[in-house]
Coordinates of N, CA and C in Angstrom, one line a residue:
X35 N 109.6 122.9 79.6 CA 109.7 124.1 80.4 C 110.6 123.8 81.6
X36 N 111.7 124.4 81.7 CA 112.6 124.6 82.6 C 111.5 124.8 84.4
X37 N 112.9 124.1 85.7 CA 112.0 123.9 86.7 C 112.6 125.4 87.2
X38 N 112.4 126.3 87.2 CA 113.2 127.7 88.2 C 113.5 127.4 89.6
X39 N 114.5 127.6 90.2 CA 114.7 127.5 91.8 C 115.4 128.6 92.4
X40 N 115.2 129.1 93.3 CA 115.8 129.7 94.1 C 116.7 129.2 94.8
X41 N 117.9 129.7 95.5 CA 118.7 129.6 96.3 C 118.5 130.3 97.4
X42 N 118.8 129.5 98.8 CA 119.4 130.4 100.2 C 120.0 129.3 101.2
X43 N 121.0 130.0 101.6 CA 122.2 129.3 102.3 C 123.3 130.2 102.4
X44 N 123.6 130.6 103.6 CA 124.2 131.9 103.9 C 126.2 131.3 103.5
X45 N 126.2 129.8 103.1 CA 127.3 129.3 102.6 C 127.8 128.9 101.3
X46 N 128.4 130.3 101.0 CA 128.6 130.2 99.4 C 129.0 128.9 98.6
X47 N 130.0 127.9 99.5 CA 130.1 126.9 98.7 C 129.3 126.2 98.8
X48 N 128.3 125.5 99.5 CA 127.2 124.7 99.5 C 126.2 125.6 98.5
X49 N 126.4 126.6 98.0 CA 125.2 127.2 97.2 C 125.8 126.8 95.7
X50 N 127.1 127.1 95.6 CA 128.0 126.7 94.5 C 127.7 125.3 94.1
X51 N 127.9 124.3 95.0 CA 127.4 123.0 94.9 C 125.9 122.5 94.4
X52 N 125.0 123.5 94.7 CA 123.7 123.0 94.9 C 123.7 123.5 93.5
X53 N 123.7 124.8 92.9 CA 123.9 125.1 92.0 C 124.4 124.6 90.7
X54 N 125.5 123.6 90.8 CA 126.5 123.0 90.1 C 125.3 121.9 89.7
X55 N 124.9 120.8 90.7 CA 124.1 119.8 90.5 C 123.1 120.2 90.3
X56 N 122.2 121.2 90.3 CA 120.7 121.3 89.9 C 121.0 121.8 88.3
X57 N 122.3 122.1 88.3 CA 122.0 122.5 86.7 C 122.8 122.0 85.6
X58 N 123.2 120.6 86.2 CA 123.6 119.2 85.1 C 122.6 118.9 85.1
X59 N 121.3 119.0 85.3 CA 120.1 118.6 84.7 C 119.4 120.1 83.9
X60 N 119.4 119.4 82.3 CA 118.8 120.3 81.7 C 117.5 120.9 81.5
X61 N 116.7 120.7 82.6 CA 115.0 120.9 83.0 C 115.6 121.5 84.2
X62 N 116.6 122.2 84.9 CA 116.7 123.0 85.7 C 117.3 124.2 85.8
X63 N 116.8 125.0 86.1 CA 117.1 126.6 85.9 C 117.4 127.3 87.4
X64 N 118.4 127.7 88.0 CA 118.6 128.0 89.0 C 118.5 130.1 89.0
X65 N 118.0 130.0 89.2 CA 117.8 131.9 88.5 C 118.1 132.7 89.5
X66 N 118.1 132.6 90.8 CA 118.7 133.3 92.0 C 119.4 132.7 93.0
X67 N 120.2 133.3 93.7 CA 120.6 133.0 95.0 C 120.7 133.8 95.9
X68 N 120.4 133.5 97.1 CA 120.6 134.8 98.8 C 121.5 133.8 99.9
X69 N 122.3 134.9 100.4 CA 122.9 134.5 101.5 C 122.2 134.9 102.2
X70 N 120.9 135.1 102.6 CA 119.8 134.7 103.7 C 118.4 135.0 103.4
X71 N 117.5 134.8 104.1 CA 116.1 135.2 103.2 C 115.6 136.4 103.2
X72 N 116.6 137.6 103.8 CA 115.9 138.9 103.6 C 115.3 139.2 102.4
X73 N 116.0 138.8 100.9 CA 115.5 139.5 99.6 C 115.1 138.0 98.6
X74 N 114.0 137.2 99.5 CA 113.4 136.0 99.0 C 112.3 136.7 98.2
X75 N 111.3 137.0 99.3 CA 110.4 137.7 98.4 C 110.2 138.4 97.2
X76 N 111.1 139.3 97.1 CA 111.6 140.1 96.5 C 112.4 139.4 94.8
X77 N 113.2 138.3 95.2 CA 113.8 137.3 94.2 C 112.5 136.3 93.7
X78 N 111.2 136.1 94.4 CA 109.9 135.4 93.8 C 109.7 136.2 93.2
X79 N 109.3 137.2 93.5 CA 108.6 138.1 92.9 C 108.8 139.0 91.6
X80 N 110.1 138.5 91.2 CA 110.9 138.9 90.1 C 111.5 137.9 89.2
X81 N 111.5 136.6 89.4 CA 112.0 135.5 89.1 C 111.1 134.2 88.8
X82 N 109.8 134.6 89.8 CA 108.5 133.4 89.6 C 109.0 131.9 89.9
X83 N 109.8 131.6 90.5 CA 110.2 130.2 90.4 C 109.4 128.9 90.6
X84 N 109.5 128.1 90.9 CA 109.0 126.8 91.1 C 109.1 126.4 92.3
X85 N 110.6 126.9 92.5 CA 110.9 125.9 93.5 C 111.9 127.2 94.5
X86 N 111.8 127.0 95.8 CA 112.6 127.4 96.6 C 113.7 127.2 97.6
X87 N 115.0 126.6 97.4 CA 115.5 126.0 98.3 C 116.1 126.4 99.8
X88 N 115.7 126.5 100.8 CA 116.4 127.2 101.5 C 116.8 126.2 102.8
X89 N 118.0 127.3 103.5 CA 118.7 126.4 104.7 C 117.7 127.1 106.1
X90 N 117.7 126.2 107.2 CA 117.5 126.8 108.4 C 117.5 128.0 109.0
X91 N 119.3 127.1 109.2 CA 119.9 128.8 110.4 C 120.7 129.1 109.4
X92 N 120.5 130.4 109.1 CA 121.3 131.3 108.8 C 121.4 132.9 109.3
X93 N 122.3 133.5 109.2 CA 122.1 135.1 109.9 C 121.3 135.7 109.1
X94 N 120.8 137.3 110.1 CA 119.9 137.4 109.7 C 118.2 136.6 109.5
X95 N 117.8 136.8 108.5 CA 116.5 136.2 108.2 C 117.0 134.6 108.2
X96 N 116.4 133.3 109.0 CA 116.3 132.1 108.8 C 115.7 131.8 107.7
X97 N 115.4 130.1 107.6 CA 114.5 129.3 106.5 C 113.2 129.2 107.4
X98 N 112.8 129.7 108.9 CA 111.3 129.4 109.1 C 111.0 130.6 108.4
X99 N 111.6 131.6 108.4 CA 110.9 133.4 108.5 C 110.5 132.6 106.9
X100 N 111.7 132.6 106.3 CA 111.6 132.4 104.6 C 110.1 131.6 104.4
X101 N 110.2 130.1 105.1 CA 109.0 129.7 104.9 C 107.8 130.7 105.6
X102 N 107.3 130.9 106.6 CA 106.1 131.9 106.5 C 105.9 133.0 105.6
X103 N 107.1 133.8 105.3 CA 107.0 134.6 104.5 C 106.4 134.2 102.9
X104 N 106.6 133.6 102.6 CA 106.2 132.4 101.6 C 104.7 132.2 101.5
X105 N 104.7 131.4 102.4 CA 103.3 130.9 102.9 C 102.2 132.9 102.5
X106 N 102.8 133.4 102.3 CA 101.5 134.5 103.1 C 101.6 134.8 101.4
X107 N 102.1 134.7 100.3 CA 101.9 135.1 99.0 C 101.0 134.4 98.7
X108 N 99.8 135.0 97.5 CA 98.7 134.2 96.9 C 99.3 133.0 96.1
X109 N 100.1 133.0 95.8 CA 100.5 131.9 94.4 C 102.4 131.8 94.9
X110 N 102.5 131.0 96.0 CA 103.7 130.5 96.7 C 104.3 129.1 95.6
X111 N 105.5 129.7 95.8 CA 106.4 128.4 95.4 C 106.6 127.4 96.2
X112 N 107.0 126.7 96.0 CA 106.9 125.0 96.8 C 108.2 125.4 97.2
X113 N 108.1 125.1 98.6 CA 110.0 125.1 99.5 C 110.2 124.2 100.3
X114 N 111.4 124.1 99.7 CA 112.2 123.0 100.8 C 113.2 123.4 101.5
X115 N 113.4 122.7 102.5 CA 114.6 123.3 103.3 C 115.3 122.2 103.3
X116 N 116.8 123.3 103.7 CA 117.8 122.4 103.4 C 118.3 122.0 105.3
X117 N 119.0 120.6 105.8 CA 119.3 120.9 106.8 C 120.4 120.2 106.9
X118 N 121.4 119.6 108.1 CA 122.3 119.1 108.2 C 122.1 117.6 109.1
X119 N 120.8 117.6 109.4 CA 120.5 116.7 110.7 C 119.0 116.0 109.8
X120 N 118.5 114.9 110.1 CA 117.1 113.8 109.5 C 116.2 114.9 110.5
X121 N 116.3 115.0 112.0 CA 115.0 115.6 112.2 C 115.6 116.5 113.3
X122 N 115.0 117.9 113.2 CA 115.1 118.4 114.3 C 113.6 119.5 114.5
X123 N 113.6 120.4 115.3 CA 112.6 120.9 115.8 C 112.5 121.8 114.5
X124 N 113.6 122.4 114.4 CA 113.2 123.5 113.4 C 112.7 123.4 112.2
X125 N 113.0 121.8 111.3 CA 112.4 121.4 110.7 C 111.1 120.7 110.1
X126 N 110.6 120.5 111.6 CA 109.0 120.5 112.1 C 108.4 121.8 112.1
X127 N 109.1 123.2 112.1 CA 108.1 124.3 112.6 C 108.3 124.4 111.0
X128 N 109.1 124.5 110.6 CA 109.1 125.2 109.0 C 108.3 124.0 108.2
X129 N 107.9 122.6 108.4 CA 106.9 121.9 107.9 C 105.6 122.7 108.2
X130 N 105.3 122.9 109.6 CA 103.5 123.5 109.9 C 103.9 124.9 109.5
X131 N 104.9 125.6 108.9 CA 105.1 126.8 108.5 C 104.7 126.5 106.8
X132 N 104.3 126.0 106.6 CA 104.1 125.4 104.9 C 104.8 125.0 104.1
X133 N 106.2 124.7 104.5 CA 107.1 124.0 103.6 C 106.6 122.5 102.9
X134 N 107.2 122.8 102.0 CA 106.7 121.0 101.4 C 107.6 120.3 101.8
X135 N 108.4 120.6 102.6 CA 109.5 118.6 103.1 C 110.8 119.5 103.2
X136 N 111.5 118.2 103.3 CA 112.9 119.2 103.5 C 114.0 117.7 103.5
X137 N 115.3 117.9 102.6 CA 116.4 116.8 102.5 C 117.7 117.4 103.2
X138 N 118.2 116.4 103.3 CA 119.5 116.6 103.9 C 120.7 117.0 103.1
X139 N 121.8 117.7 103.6 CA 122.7 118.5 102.8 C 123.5 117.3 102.1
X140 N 123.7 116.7 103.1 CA 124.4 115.3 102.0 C 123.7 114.5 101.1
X141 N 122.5 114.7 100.9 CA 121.9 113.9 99.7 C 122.8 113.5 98.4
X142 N 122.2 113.0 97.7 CA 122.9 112.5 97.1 C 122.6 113.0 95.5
X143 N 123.9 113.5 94.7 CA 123.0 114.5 93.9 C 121.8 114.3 92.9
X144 N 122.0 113.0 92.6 CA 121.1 112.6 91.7 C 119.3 112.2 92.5
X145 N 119.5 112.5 94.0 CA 118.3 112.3 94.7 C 118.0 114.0 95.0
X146 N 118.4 115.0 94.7 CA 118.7 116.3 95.0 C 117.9 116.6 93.5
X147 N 118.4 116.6 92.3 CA 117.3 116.5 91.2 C 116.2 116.1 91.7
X148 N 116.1 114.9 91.6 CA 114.8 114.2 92.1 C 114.0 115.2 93.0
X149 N 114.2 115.5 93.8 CA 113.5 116.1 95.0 C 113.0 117.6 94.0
X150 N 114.1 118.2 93.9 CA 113.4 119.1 92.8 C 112.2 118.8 92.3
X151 N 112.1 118.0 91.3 CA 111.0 117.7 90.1 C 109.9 117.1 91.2
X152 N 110.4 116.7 92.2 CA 109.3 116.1 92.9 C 108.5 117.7 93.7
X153 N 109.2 118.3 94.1 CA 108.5 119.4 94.4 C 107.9 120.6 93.8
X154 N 108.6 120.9 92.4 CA 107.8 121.6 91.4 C 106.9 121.0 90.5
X155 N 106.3 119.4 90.8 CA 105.1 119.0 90.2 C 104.2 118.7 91.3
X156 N 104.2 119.8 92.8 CA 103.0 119.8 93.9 C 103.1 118.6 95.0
X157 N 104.7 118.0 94.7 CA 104.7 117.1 95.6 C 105.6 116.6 97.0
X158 N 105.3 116.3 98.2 CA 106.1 116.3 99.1 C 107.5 116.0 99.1
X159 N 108.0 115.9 99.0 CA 110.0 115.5 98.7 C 110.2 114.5 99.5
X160 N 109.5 114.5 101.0 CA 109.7 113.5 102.6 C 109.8 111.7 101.9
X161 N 111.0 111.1 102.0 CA 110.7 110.0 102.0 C 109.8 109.1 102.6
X162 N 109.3 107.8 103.0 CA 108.6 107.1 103.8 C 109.3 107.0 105.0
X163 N 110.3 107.2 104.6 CA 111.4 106.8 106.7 C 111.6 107.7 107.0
X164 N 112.0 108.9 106.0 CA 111.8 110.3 107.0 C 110.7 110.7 107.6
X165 N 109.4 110.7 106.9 CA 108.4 111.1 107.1 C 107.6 110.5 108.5
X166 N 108.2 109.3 108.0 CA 107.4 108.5 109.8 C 108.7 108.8 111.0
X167 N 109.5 108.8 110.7 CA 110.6 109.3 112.1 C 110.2 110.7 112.3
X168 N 110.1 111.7 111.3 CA 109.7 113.1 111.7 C 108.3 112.9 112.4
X169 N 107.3 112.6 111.7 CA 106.2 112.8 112.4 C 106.1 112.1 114.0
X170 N 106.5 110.5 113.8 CA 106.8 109.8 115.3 C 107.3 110.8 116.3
X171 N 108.2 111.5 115.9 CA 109.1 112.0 116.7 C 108.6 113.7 117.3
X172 N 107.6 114.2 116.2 CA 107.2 115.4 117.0 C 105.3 115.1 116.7
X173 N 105.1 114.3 117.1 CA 103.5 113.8 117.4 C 102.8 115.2 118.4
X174 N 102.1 115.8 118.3 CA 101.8 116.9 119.4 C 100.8 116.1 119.9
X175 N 99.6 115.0 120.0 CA 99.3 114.6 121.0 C 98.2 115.3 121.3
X176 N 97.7 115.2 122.8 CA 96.7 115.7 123.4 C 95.6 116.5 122.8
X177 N 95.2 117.9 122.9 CA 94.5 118.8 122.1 C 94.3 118.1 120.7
X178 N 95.6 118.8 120.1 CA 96.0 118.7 118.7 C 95.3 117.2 117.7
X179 N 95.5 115.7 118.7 CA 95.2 114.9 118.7 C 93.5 115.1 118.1
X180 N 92.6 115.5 119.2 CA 91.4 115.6 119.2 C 91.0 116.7 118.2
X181 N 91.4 117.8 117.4 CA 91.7 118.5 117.0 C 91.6 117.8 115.6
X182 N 92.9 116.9 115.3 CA 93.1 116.3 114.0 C 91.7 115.5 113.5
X183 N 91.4 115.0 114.9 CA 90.3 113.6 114.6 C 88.9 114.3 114.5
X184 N 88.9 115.5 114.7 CA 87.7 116.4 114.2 C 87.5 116.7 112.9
X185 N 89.1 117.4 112.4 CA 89.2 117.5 111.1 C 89.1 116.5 110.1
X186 N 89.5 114.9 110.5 CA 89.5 113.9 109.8 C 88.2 113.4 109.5
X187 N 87.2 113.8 110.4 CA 85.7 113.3 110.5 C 84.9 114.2 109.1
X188 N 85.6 114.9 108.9 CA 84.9 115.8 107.7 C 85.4 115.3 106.0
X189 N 86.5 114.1 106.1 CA 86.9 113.5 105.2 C 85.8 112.2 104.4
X190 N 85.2 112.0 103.4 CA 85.0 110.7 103.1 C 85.9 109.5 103.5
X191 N 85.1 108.6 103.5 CA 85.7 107.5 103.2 C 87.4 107.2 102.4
X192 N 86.8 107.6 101.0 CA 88.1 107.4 99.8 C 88.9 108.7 100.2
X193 N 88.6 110.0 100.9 CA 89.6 111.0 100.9 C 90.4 110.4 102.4
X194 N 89.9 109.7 103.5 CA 90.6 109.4 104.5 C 91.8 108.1 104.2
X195 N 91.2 107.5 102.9 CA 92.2 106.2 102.0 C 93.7 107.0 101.4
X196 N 93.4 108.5 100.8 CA 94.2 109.0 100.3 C 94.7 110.1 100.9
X197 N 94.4 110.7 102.2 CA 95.2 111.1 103.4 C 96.2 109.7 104.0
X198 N 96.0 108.8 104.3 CA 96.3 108.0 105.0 C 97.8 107.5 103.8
X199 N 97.4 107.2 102.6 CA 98.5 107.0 101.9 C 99.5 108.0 101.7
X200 N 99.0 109.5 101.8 CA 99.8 110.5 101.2 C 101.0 110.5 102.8
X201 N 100.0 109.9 104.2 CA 101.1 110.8 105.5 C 102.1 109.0 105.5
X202 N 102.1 108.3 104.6 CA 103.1 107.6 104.7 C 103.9 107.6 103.0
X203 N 104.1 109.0 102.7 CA 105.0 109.3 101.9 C 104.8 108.3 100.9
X204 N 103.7 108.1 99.9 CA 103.4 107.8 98.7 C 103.2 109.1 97.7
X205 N 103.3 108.5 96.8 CA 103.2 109.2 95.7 C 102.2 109.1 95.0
X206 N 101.7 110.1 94.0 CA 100.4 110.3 93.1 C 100.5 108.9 92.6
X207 N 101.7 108.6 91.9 CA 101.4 107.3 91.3 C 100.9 106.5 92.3
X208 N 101.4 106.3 93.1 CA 101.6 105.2 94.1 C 100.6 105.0 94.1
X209 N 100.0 106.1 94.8 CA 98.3 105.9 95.9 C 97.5 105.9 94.4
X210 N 97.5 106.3 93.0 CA 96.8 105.3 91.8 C 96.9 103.8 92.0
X211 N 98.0 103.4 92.0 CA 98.1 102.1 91.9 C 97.6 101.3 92.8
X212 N 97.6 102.0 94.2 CA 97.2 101.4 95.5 C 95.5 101.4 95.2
X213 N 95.4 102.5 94.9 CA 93.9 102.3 95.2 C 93.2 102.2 93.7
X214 N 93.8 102.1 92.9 CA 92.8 101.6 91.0 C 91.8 103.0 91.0
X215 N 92.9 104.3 90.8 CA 92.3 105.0 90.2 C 93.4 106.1 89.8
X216 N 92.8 106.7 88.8 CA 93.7 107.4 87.6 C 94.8 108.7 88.8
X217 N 95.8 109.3 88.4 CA 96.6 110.0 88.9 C 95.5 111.3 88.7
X218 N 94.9 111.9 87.8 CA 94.1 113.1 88.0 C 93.3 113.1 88.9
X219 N 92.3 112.0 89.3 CA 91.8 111.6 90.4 C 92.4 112.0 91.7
X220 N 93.4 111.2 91.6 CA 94.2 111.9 92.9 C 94.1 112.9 93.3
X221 N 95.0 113.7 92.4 CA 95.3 115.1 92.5 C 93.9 115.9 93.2
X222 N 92.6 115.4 92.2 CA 91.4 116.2 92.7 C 90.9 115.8 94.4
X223 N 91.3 114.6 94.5 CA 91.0 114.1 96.1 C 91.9 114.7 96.9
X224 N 93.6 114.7 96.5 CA 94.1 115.5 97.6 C 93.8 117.3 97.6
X225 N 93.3 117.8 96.3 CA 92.8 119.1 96.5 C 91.8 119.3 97.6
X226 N 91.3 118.5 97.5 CA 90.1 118.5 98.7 C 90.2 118.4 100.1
X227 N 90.9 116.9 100.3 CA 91.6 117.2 101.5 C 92.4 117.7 101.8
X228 N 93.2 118.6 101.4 CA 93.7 119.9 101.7 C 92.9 121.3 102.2
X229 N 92.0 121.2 101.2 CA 91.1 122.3 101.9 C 90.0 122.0 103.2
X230 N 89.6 120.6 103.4 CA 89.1 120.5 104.6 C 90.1 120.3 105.5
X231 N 91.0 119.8 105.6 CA 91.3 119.9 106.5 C 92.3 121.6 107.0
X232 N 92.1 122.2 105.7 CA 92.9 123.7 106.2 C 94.3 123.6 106.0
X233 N 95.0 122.8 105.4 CA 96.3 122.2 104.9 C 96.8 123.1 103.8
X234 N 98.1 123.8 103.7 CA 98.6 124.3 102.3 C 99.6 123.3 101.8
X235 N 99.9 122.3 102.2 CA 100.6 121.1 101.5 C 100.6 119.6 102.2
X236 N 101.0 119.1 101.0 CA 100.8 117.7 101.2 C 101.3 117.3 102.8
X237 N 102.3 117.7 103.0 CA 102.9 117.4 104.3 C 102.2 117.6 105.6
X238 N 101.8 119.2 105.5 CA 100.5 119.1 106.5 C 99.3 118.6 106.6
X239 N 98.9 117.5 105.4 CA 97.7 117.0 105.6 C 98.5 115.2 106.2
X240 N 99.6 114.8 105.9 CA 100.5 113.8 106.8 C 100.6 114.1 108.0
X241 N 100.8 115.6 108.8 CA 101.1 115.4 110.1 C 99.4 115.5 110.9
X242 N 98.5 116.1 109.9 CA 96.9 116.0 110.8 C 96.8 114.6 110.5
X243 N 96.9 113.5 109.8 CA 96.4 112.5 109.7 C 97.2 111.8 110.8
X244 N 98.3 111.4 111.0 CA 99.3 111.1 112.2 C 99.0 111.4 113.3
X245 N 98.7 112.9 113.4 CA 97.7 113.2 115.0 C 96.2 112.6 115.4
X246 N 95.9 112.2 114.1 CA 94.7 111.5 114.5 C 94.4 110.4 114.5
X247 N 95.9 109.6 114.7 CA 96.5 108.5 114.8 C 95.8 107.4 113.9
X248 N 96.0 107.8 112.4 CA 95.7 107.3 111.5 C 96.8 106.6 110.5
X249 N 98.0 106.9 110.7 CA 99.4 106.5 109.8 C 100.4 106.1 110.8

């Protein structure tokens, strides 16, 4: 089964490009594109995709609107944003706006695939060095802090083992291997800590575990 993706990037040839390389892989179906997010919804909602790729700043509707807009459907596609820079503010608000991660425009294309399939099978895209410079770098601290460590107190034991591996950008496999238990396993443990802690992706159960200075 083909991975569907959306397009947005108010830059035709960077869409041409993205386009070009997501679909020299034959498990990728690019089915729409927008030069901004006004007719995102509108292109899910007609297209069903998997995956959503979108940029920041663009005119008109941005990539945060895109991501909350997103976020507020029952059955949301996994989105990444696209950016030009490793970390900036904007790409922190569109993380706690429920994006699953977000790569840089120069990636590399065969890590541009990758990131795909990594986010239409429910999983973060954030490498381990991005992930810890993003979070290091917009830590909220105080409140938030005390806040996280409330939420983390409602974790077991093994779910605070498998928070703690997910906010240092491991993978299902990984955190199997780390901790000697099956990948379905997983999956059912991070289901859970997602829902206690109030999390719609992997990424925001990394930045509550990091505020509660756990990673």
């Amino acid at each position: 089964m083909s991975v569907k993706v959306v397009l947005v990037d108010d830059e035709d040839l960077v869409r041409s490009g993205i386009r070009m390389i997501l679909e020299a892989d034959p498990e990728i179906e690019v089915v729409a594109e927008a030069a901004n997010g006004a007719p995102v919804v509108e292109l899910v909602s007609r297209f069903a995709p998997h995956v959503v790729l979108t940029d920041i700043q663009m005119p008109g509707v941005g990539g945060l609107e895109v991501t909350k807009r997103l976020a507020a459907l029952p059955d949301p596609p996994a989105v990444g944003v696209l950016t030009t820079f490793d970390v900036d503010e904007y790409v922190h608000e569109a993380l706690q706006n429920g994006a699953a991660g977000f790569l840089l425009k120069d990636t590399r294309p065969r890590d541009l695939v990758a990131a795909v399939h990594t986010l239409a099978g429910g999983e973060a895209m954030l490498s381990p060095r991005i992930t810890r410079k993003l979070l290091t770098t917009f830590s909220s601290g105080g409140g938030a802090a005390q806040s996280a460590k409330s939420k983390m107190d409602q974790l077991t034991a093994r779910e605070r083992e498998v928070a703690v591996a997910v906010a240092q950008g491991s993978s299902n496999a990984e955190i199997a291997a780390d901790l000697y238990m099956s990948q379905s396993t997983v999956k059912v443990h991070i289901g859970r800590i997602m829902q206690k802690l109030d999390a719609v992706n992997r990424t925001q159960v990394a930045i509550v575990t990091h505020d509660a200075g756990l990673a």
